[in-house]
Short mmCIF file of C-alpha atoms in Angstrom, two decimals:
data_model
loop_
_atom_site.label_atom_id
_atom_site.label_comp_id
_atom_site.label_asym_id
_atom_site.label_seq_id
_atom_site.Cartn_x
_atom_site.Cartn_y
_atom_site.Cartn_z
CA MET A 1 27.26 -90.06 -96.49
CA ALA A 2 29.25 -86.95 -95.58
CA ALA A 3 32.41 -86.03 -97.48
CA VAL A 4 34.65 -86.78 -94.50
CA GLU A 5 33.21 -90.31 -94.17
CA LEU A 6 33.61 -90.91 -97.90
CA ILE A 7 37.22 -89.75 -97.76
CA GLU A 8 37.97 -92.19 -94.95
CA SER A 9 36.31 -95.05 -96.83
CA HIS A 10 38.35 -94.35 -100.00
CA LYS A 11 41.74 -93.40 -98.49
CA ALA A 12 43.18 -96.93 -98.49
CA ASN A 13 42.98 -97.21 -102.30
CA ALA A 14 43.69 -93.59 -103.17
CA GLU A 15 46.68 -91.68 -104.48
CA ILE A 16 47.12 -88.86 -101.96
CA PHE A 17 49.09 -85.67 -102.52
CA TYR A 18 50.09 -82.97 -100.03
CA GLY A 19 51.07 -79.34 -100.43
CA HIS A 20 49.46 -76.74 -102.67
CA ALA A 21 51.75 -77.06 -105.72
CA ALA A 22 51.56 -80.87 -105.93
CA CYS A 23 47.81 -80.91 -105.27
CA LYS A 24 47.02 -78.16 -107.77
CA ASP A 25 49.11 -79.89 -110.44
CA ARG A 26 47.41 -83.26 -109.79
CA CYS A 27 43.95 -81.65 -109.79
CA ASN A 28 44.61 -80.01 -113.17
CA LYS A 29 45.91 -83.29 -114.61
CA MET A 30 42.84 -85.14 -113.33
CA LEU A 31 40.44 -82.60 -114.84
CA GLU A 32 42.30 -82.76 -118.15
CA GLU A 33 42.35 -86.58 -118.12
CA PHE A 34 38.56 -86.64 -117.77
CA SER A 35 38.03 -83.96 -120.45
CA LEU A 36 36.91 -81.21 -118.06
CA PRO A 37 38.23 -77.62 -118.11
CA LYS A 38 41.30 -77.15 -115.89
CA GLY A 39 40.00 -73.87 -114.48
CA LEU A 40 36.93 -75.55 -112.97
CA MET A 41 38.52 -75.72 -109.50
CA PRO A 42 40.36 -72.41 -108.96
CA LEU A 43 41.39 -73.27 -105.42
CA ASP A 44 44.08 -71.68 -103.25
CA GLN A 45 45.99 -73.07 -100.32
CA ILE A 46 45.24 -76.72 -101.00
CA GLU A 47 46.61 -78.96 -98.27
CA GLU A 48 45.56 -82.42 -99.50
CA MET A 49 44.18 -83.98 -102.66
CA GLY A 50 43.18 -87.60 -103.07
CA PHE A 51 41.96 -89.71 -105.95
CA ASP A 52 40.66 -93.29 -105.86
CA ARG A 53 40.96 -94.30 -109.50
CA ALA A 54 38.86 -97.48 -109.05
CA THR A 55 35.75 -95.56 -107.97
CA GLY A 56 36.50 -92.10 -109.37
CA PHE A 57 36.14 -90.57 -105.92
CA ASN A 58 38.33 -87.51 -105.41
CA TRP A 59 38.69 -84.88 -102.74
CA ILE A 60 40.47 -81.62 -102.08
CA LYS A 61 41.09 -80.13 -98.64
CA GLN A 62 41.95 -76.43 -98.40
CA LYS A 63 42.98 -74.24 -95.48
CA GLY A 64 39.71 -72.32 -95.70
CA LYS A 65 36.67 -71.65 -97.86
CA LYS A 66 37.28 -69.99 -101.22
CA GLN A 67 34.91 -67.66 -103.03
CA HIS A 68 35.67 -67.19 -106.72
CA LYS A 69 33.92 -65.15 -109.39
CA PHE A 70 34.11 -66.56 -112.89
CA GLN A 71 34.36 -63.22 -114.64
CA ALA A 72 33.33 -64.40 -118.11
CA ILE A 73 29.89 -65.47 -116.86
CA GLY A 74 29.51 -63.29 -113.76
CA GLN A 75 28.93 -66.29 -111.49
CA THR A 76 30.27 -66.48 -107.95
CA VAL A 77 31.08 -69.94 -106.62
CA ILE A 78 31.87 -70.85 -103.02
CA PHE A 79 34.20 -73.80 -102.45
CA ASP A 80 34.04 -75.28 -98.95
CA VAL A 81 37.12 -76.42 -96.99
CA VAL A 82 36.49 -79.92 -98.38
CA VAL A 83 35.39 -80.39 -102.00
CA ALA A 84 34.66 -83.93 -103.21
CA SER A 85 33.01 -85.75 -106.10
CA PHE A 86 32.98 -88.86 -108.24
CA ILE A 87 34.66 -88.08 -111.56
CA GLU A 88 34.25 -89.84 -114.90
CA GLU A 89 34.63 -88.82 -118.53
CA ARG A 90 33.20 -85.27 -118.95
CA ARG A 91 31.29 -85.52 -115.64
CA MET A 92 31.54 -84.93 -111.89
CA ARG A 93 28.72 -86.59 -109.94
CA LYS A 94 27.63 -86.23 -106.32
CA VAL A 95 29.63 -83.02 -105.97
CA MET A 96 30.06 -81.93 -102.33
CA GLY A 97 31.31 -78.59 -101.03
CA VAL A 98 30.47 -76.41 -104.06
CA LYS A 99 27.79 -73.72 -104.02
CA SER A 100 26.78 -71.18 -106.62
CA LYS A 101 25.69 -67.74 -105.55
CA ASP A 102 23.21 -65.99 -107.82
CA MET A 103 21.82 -62.68 -106.59
CA PHE A 104 20.20 -63.52 -103.23
CA ILE A 105 20.16 -67.29 -103.61
CA THR A 106 22.92 -69.79 -102.86
CA VAL A 107 22.44 -73.31 -104.23
CA THR A 108 24.48 -76.47 -103.81
CA VAL A 109 25.89 -77.86 -107.06
CA GLY A 110 25.28 -81.61 -107.37
CA ASN A 111 26.48 -82.49 -110.87
CA ILE A 112 28.79 -80.95 -113.44
CA PHE A 113 28.81 -82.37 -116.96
CA MET A 114 29.46 -81.86 -120.66
CA GLU A 115 26.90 -83.90 -122.62
CA ASP A 116 28.18 -82.87 -126.05
CA PRO A 117 31.74 -81.49 -126.13
CA ALA A 118 31.11 -80.08 -129.61
CA SER A 119 28.49 -77.72 -128.13
CA GLY A 120 31.18 -75.87 -126.15
CA LYS A 121 28.88 -75.91 -123.10
CA ILE A 122 29.29 -77.24 -119.57
CA SER A 123 26.23 -77.76 -117.35
CA PHE A 124 25.73 -77.50 -113.59
CA LYS A 125 22.73 -79.07 -111.84
CA ILE A 126 21.51 -78.82 -108.27
CA GLN A 127 20.03 -81.82 -106.42
CA ALA A 128 16.49 -80.79 -107.48
CA GLY A 129 17.51 -81.34 -111.11
CA ILE A 130 17.44 -77.69 -112.12
CA GLY A 131 20.50 -76.61 -114.05
CA ARG A 132 22.26 -74.02 -116.15
CA SER A 133 24.78 -74.27 -118.95
CA PHE A 134 27.72 -71.98 -119.63
CA PRO A 135 30.51 -71.77 -122.23
CA VAL A 136 33.39 -74.12 -121.39
CA SER A 137 35.74 -71.22 -122.17
CA ALA A 138 34.59 -69.48 -118.96
CA PHE A 139 36.34 -72.24 -116.98
CA GLU A 140 39.75 -72.21 -118.64
CA LEU A 141 42.78 -71.53 -116.49
CA GLU A 142 43.26 -67.80 -115.94
CA GLU A 143 46.90 -67.97 -117.13
CA LYS A 144 45.79 -69.30 -120.51
CA LYS A 145 43.34 -66.44 -120.96
CA ASP A 146 46.10 -63.93 -120.15
CA ASP A 147 48.50 -65.62 -122.62
CA ALA A 148 45.82 -65.58 -125.34
CA LEU A 149 45.33 -61.85 -124.85
CA MET A 150 49.05 -61.20 -125.37
CA ASN A 151 49.20 -63.09 -128.69
#
């Protein structure tokens, strides 16, 4: 089922937010609530964010695609206009609208998870089951990194 169809099927039971500031704030709170790093979705110009707590389905609509390089790990990620997933404790399943660019290959991210929080690692898997793990610290909010450098 496409992201747009899933959004329509979950809208009736969802909390929906509009405007970049409200959506960004709600997204960060949701990531924190489910023990995921708040810098995982560094999106700009968010127009709508929805969350169906009963199913864990969430979505973010932006004005346009966003390409972001996570400097600490040298990975470039492309976020589509619509990003959606099912979120649960330390995990985002059936991720839609997120691609990782590595050299000449672009792959669609299917799952994001932290099996053992004590390891300090977060893993990303594509639909084929192949995955990579990175330090959770690479996905902290940029402001926090800047503040840490000043202290």
